[in-house]
PDB file of C-alpha atoms in Angstrom:
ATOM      1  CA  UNK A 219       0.000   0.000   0.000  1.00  0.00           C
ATOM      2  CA  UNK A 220       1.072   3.801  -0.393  1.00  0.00           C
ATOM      3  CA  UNK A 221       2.572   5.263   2.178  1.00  0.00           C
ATOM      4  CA  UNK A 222       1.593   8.988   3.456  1.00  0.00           C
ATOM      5  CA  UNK A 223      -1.776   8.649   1.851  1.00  0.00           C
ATOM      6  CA  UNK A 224      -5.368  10.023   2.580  1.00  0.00           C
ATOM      7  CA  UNK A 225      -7.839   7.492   0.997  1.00  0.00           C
ATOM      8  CA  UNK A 226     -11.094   8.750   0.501  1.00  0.00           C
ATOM      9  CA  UNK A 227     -13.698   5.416   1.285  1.00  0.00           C
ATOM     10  CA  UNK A 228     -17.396   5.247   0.353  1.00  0.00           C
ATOM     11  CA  UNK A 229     -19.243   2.924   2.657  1.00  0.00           C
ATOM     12  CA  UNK A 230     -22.651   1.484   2.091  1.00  0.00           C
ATOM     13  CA  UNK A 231     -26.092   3.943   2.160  1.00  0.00           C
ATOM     14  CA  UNK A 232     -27.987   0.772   2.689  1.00  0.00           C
ATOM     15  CA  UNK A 233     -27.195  -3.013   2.265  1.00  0.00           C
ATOM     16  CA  UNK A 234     -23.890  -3.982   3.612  1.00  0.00           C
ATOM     17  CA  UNK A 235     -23.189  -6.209   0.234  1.00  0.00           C
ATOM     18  CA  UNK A 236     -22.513  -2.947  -1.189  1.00  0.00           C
ATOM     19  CA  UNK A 237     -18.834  -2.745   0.612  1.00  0.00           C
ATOM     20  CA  UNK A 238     -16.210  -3.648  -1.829  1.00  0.00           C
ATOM     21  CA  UNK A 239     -13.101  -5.493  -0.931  1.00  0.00           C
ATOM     22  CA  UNK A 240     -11.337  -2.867  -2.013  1.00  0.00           C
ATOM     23  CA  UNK A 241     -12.460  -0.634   0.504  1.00  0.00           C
ATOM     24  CA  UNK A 242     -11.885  -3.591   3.326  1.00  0.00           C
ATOM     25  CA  UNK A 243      -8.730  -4.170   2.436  1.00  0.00           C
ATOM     26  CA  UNK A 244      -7.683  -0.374   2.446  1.00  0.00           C
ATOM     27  CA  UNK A 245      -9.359  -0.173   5.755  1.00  0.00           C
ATOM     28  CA  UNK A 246      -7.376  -3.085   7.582  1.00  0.00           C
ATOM     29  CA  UNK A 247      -4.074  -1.670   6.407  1.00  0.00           C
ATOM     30  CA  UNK A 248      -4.384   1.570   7.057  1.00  0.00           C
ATOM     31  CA  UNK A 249      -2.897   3.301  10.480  1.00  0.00           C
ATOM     32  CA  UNK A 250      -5.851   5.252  11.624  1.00  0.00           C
ATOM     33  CA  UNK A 251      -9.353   5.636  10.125  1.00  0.00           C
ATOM     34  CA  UNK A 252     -11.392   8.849  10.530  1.00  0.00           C
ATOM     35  CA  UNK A 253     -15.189   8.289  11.110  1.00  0.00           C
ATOM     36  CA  UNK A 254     -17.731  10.838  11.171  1.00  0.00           C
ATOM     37  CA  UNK A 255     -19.595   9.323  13.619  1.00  0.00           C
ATOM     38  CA  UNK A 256     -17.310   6.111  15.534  1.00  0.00           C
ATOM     39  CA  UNK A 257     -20.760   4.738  17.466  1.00  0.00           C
ATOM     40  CA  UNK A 258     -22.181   4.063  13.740  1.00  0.00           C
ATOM     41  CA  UNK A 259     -18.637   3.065  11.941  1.00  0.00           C
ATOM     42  CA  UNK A 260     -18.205   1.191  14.831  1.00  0.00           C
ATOM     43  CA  UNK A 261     -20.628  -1.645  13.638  1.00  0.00           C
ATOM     44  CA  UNK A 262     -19.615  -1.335  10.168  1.00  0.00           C
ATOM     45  CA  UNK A 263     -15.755  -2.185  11.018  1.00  0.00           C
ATOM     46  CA  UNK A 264     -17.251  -5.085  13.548  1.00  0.00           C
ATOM     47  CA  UNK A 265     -19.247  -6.786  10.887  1.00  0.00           C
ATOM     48  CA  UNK A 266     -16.164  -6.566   8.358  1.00  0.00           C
ATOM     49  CA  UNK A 267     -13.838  -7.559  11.230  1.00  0.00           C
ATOM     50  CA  UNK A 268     -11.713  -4.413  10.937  1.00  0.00           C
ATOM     51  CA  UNK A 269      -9.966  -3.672  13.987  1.00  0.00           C
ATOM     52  CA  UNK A 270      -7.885  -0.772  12.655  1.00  0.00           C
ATOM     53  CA  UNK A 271      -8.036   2.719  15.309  1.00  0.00           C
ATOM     54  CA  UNK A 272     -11.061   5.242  14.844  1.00  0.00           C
ATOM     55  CA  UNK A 273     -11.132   8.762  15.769  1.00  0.00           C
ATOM     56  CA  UNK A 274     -14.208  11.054  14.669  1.00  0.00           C
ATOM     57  CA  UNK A 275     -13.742  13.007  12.232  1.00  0.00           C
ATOM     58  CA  UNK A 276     -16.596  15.588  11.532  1.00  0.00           C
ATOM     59  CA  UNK A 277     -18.120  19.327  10.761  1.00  0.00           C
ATOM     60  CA  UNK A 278     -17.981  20.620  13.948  1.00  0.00           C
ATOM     61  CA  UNK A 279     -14.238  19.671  14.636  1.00  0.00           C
ATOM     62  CA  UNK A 280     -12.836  19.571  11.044  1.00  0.00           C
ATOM     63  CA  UNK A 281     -11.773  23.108  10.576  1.00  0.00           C
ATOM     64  CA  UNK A 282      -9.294  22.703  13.536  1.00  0.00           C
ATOM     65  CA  UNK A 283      -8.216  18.896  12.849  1.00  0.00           C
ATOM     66  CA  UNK A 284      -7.879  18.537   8.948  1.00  0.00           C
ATOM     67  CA  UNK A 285      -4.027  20.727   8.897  1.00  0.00           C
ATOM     68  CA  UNK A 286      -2.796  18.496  11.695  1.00  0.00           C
ATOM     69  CA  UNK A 287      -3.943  15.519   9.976  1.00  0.00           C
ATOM     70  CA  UNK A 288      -2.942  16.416   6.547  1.00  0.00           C
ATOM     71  CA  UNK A 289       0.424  17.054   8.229  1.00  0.00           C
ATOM     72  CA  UNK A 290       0.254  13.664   9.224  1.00  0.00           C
ATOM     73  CA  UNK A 291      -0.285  11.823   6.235  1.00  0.00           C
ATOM     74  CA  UNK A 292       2.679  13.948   4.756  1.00  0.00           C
ATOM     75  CA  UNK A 293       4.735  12.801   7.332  1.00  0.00           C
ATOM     76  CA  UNK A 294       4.106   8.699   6.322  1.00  0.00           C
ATOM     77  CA  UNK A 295       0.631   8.032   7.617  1.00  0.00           C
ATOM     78  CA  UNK A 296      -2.165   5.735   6.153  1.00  0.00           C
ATOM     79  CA  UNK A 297      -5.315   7.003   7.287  1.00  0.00           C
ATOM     80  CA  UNK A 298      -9.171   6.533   5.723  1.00  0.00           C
ATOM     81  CA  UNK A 299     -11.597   8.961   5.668  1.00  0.00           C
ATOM     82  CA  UNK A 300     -15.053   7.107   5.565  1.00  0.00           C
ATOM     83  CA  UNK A 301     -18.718   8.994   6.826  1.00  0.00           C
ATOM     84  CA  UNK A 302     -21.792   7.375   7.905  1.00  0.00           C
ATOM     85  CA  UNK A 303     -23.003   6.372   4.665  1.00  0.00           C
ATOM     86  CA  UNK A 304     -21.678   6.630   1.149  1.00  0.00           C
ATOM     87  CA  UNK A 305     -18.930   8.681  -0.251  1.00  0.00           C
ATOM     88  CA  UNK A 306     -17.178  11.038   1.917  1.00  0.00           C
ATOM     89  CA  UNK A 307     -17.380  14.739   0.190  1.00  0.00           C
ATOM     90  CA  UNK A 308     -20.599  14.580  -0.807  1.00  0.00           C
ATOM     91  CA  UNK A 309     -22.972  16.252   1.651  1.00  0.00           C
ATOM     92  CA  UNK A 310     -20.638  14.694   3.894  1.00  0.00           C
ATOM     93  CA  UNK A 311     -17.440  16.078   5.686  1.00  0.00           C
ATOM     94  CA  UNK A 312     -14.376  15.472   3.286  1.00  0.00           C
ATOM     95  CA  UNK A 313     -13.612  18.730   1.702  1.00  0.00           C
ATOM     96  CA  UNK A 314     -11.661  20.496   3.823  1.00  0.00           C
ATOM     97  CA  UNK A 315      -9.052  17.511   4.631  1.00  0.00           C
ATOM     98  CA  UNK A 316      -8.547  16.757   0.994  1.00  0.00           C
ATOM     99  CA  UNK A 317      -8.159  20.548   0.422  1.00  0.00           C
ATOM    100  CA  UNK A 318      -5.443  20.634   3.544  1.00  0.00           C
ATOM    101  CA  UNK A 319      -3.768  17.606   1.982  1.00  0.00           C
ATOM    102  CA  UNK A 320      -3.142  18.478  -2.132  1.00  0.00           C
ATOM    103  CA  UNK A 321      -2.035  21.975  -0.552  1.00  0.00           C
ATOM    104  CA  UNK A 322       1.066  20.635   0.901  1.00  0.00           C
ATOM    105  CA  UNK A 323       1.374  17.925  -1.480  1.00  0.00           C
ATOM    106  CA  UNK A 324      -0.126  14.929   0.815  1.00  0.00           C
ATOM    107  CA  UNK A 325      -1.189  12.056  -1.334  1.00  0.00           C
ATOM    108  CA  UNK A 326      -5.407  11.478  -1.887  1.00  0.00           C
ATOM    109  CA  UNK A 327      -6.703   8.118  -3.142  1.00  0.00           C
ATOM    110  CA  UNK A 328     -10.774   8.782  -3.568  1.00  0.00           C
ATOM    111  CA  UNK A 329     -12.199   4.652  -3.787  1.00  0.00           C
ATOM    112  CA  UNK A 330     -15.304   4.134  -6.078  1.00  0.00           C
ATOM    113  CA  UNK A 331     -17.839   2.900  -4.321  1.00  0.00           C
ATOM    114  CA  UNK A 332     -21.604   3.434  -3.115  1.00  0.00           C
ATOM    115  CA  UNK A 333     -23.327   7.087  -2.857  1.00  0.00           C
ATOM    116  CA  UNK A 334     -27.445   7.354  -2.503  1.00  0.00           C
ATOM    117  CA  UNK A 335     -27.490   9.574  -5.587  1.00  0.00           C
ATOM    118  CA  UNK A 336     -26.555   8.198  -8.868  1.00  0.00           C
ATOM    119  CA  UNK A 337     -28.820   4.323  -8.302  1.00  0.00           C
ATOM    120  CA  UNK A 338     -31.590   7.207  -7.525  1.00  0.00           C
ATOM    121  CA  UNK A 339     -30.908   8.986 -10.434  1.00  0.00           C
ATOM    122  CA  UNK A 340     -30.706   5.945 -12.786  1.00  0.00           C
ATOM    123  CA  UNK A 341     -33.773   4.282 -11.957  1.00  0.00           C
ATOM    124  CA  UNK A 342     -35.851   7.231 -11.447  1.00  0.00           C
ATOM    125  CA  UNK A 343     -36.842   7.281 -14.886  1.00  0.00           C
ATOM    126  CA  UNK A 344     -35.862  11.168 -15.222  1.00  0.00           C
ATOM    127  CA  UNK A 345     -32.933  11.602 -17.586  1.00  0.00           C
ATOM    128  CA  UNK A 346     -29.890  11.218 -16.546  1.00  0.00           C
ATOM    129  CA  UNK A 347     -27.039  12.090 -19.452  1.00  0.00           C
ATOM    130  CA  UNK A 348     -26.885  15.866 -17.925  1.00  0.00           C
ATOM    131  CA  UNK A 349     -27.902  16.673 -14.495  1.00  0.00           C
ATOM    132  CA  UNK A 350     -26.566  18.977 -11.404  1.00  0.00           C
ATOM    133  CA  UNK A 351     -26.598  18.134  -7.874  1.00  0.00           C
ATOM    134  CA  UNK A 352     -27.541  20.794  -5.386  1.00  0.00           C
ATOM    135  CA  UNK A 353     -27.659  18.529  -2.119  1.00  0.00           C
ATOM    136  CA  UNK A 354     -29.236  19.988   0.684  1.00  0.00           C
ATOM    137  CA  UNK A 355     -31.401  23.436   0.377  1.00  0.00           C
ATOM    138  CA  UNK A 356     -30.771  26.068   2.646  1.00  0.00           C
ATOM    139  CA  UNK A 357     -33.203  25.823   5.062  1.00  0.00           C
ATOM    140  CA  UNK A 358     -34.222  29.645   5.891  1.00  0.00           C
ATOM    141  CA  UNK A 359     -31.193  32.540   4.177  1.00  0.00           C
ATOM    142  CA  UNK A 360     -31.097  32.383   0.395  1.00  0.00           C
ATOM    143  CA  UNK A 361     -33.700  29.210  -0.062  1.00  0.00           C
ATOM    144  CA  UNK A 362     -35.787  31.604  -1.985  1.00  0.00           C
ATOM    145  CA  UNK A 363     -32.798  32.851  -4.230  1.00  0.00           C
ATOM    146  CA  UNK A 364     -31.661  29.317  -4.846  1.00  0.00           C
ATOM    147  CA  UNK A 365     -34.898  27.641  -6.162  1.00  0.00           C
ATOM    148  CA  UNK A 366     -35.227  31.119  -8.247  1.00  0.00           C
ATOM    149  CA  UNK A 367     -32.125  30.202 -10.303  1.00  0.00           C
ATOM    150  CA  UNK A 368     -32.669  26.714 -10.702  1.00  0.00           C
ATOM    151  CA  UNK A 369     -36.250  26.932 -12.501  1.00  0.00           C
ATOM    152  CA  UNK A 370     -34.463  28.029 -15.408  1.00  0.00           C
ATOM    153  CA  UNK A 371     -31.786  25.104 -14.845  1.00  0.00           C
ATOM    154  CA  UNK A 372     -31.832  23.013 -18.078  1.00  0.00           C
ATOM    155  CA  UNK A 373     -30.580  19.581 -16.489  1.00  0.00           C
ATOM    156  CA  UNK A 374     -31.991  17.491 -14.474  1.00  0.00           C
ATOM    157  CA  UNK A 375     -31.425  18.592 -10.788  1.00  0.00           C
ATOM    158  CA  UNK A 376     -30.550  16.299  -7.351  1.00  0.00           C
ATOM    159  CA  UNK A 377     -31.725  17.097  -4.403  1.00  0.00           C
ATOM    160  CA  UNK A 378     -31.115  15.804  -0.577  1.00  0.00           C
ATOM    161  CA  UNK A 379     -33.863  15.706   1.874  1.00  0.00           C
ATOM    162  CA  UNK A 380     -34.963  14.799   4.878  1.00  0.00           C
ATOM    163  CA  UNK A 381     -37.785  13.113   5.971  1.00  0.00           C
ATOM    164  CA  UNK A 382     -39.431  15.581   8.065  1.00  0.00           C
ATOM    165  CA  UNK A 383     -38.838  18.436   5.537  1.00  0.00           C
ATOM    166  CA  UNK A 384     -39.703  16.926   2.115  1.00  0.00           C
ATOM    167  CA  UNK A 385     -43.237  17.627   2.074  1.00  0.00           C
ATOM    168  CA  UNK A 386     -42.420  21.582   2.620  1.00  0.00           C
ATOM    169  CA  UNK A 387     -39.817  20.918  -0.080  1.00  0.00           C
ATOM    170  CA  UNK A 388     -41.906  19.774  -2.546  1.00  0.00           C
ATOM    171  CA  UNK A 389     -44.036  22.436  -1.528  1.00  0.00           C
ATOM    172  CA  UNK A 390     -41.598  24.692  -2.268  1.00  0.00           C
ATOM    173  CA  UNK A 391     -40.494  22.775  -6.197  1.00  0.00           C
ATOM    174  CA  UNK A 392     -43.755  23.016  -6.967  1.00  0.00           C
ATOM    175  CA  UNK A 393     -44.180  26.751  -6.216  1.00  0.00           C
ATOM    176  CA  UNK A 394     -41.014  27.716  -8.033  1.00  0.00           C
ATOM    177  CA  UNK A 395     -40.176  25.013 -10.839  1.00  0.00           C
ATOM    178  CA  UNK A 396     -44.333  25.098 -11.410  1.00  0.00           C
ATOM    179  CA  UNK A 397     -46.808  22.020  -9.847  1.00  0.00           C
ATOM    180  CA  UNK A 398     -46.523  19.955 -13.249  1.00  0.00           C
ATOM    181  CA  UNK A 399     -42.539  19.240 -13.624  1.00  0.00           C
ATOM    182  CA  UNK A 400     -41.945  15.622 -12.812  1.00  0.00           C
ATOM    183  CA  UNK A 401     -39.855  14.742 -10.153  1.00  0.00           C
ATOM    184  CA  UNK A 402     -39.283  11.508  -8.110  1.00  0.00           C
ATOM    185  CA  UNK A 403     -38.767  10.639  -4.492  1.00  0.00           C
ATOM    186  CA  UNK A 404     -36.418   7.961  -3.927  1.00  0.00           C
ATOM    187  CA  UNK A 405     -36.205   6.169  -0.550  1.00  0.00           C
ATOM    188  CA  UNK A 406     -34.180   4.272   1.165  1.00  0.00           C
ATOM    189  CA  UNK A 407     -31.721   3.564  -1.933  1.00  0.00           C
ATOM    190  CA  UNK A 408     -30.538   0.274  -1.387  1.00  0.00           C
ATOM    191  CA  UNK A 409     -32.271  -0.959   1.746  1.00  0.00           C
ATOM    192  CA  UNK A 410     -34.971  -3.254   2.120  1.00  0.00           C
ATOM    193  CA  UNK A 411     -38.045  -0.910   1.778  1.00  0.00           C
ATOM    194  CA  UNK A 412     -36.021   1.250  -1.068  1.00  0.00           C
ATOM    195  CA  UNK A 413     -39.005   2.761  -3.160  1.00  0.00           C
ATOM    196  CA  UNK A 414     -39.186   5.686  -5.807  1.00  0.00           C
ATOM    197  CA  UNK A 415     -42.039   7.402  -6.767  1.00  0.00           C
ATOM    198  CA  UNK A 416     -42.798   9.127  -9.791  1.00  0.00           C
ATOM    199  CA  UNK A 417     -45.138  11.916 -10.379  1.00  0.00           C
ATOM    200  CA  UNK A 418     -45.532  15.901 -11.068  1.00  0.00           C
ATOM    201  CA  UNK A 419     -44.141  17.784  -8.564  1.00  0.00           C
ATOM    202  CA  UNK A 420     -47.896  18.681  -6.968  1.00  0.00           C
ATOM    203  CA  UNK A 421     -48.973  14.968  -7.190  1.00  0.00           C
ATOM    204  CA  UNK A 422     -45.921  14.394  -4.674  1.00  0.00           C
ATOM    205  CA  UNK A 423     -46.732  17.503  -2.753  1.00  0.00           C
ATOM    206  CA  UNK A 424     -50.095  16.108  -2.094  1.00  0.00           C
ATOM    207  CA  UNK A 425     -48.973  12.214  -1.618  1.00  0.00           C
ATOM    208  CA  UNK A 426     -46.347  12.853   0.855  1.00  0.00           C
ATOM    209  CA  UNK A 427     -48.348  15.523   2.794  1.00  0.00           C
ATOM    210  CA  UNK A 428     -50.810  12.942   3.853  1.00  0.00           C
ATOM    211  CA  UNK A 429     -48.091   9.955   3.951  1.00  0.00           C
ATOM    212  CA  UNK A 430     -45.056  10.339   6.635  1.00  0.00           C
ATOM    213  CA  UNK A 431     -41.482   9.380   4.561  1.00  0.00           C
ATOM    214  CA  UNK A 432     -39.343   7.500   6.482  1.00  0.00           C
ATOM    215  CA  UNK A 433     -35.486   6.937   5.957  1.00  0.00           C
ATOM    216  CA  UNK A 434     -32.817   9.142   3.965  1.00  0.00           C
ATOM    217  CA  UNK A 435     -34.403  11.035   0.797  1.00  0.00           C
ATOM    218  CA  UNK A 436     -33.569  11.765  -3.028  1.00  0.00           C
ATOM    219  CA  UNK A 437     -35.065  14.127  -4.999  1.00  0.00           C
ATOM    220  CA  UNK A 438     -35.116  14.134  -8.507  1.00  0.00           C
ATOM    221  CA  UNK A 439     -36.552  16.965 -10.065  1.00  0.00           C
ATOM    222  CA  UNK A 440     -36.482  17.049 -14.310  1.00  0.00           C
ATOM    223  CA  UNK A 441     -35.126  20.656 -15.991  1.00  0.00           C
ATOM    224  CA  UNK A 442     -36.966  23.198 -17.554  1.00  0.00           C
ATOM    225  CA  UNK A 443     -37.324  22.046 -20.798  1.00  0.00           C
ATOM    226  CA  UNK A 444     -39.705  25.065 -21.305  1.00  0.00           C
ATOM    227  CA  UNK A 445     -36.717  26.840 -21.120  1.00  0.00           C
ATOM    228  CA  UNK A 446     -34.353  25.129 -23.548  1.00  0.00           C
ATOM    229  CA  UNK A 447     -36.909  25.829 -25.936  1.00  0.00           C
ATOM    230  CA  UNK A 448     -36.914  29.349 -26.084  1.00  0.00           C
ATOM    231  CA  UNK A 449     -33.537  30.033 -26.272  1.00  0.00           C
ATOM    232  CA  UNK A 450     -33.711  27.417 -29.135  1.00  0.00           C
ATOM    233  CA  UNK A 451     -36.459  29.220 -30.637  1.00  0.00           C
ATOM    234  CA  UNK A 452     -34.355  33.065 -29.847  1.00  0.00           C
ATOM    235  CA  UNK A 453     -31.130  31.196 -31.416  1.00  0.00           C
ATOM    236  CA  UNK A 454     -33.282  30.538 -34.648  1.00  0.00           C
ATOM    237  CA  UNK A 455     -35.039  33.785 -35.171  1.00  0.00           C
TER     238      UNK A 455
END
């Protein structure tokens, strides 16, 4: 294995078949891995028998850990960067460290591996050859501004949501991107009651305002293809 490396590792979002031995392997020979929560990546490391050292690793103490670690790793150090679920980075803390690390010149290895929102995106049906993913929505400062500028957005768009917010969300698509877009909630990617529903953003307004979601949430919300075609149709004229 490398030495003096950061390796960026996705673990699973839902079925544990979804670890790689790739990222098991990296995770037993590594000197120290950093979990965002250890309580959580402590059962994860049990059930793959990985006995390597944890220490957490997250947004309220990254700012003040990622130089020292990054230091680290320059110095000769193996350590794994792995969040609760899926690929560190992505809605996830991961950012910073990896920043710290190429600005001194520490080696970054990123693993492929499992994140909630590409399977959602695949099988939701939406299309999927151009598409931008906006994670989380603010939740009070510059929500408004944001879902202006996206109802013009072109691509398909990927959101992150939680359970007790998505029906406000979709409250909130269907006010700016207009009730009839399509969209699709996707829950639970990859666990046992994984479902996705398709529908116009209203119908799922309506559907999930009477019907509590449960588990981690994807939104996939199809672009303004009103859009494309006037500037098609100013391009012409």
């Amino acid at each position: 294995m490398t030495e003096g490396c950061l390796f960026i590792v996705p673990t699973p979002v839902g079925n544990l078949e979804d670890m790689t031995f790739r990222a098991i392997k990296v995770l037993k020979d590594v000197d120290l891995i950093l979990a965002e929560d250890t309580r959580n990546s402590g059962n994860l490391l049990k059930h793959f028998e990985i006995s390597t050292p944890m220490k957490s690793h997250h947004k309220f103490n990254e700012h003040e850990t990622a130089p020292k670690i990054a230091q680290r790793i320059l110095d000769g150090e193996k350590i794994a960067l792995i969040s609760d679920a899926g690929t560190p980075g992505i809605s996830d803390p991961g950012f910073l460290l990896v920043r710290e690390c190429r600005k001194i010149g520490a080696e970054v290895v990123c693993l492929p591996g499992p994140t909630a929102f590409v399977p959602a995106l695949v099988a939701s049906g939406i299309p999927c050859d151009k598409f931008v993913f906006e994670g989380f929505l603010p939740p009070k400062k510059g929500r408004a501004t944001r879902l202006a500028n996206l109802a013009l957005e072109q691509r398909t768009i990927i959101f992150y949501e939680s359970p007790k917010r998505l029906s406000r969300t979709l409250k909130d698509l269907s006010q700016y991107f207009g009730p009839s877009r399509q969209a699709a909630v996707c829950r639970e990617i990859s666990k046992l009651h994984e479902s996705i529903k398709l529908s116009s953003l209203n119908d799922l307004f309506n559907y999930y305002s009477e019907n509590q979601a449960k588990g981690e949430i994807v939104i996939i919300v199809d672009g303004n293809h009103e859009s494309s075609k006037n500037i098609d149709h100013k391009q012409e004229v």
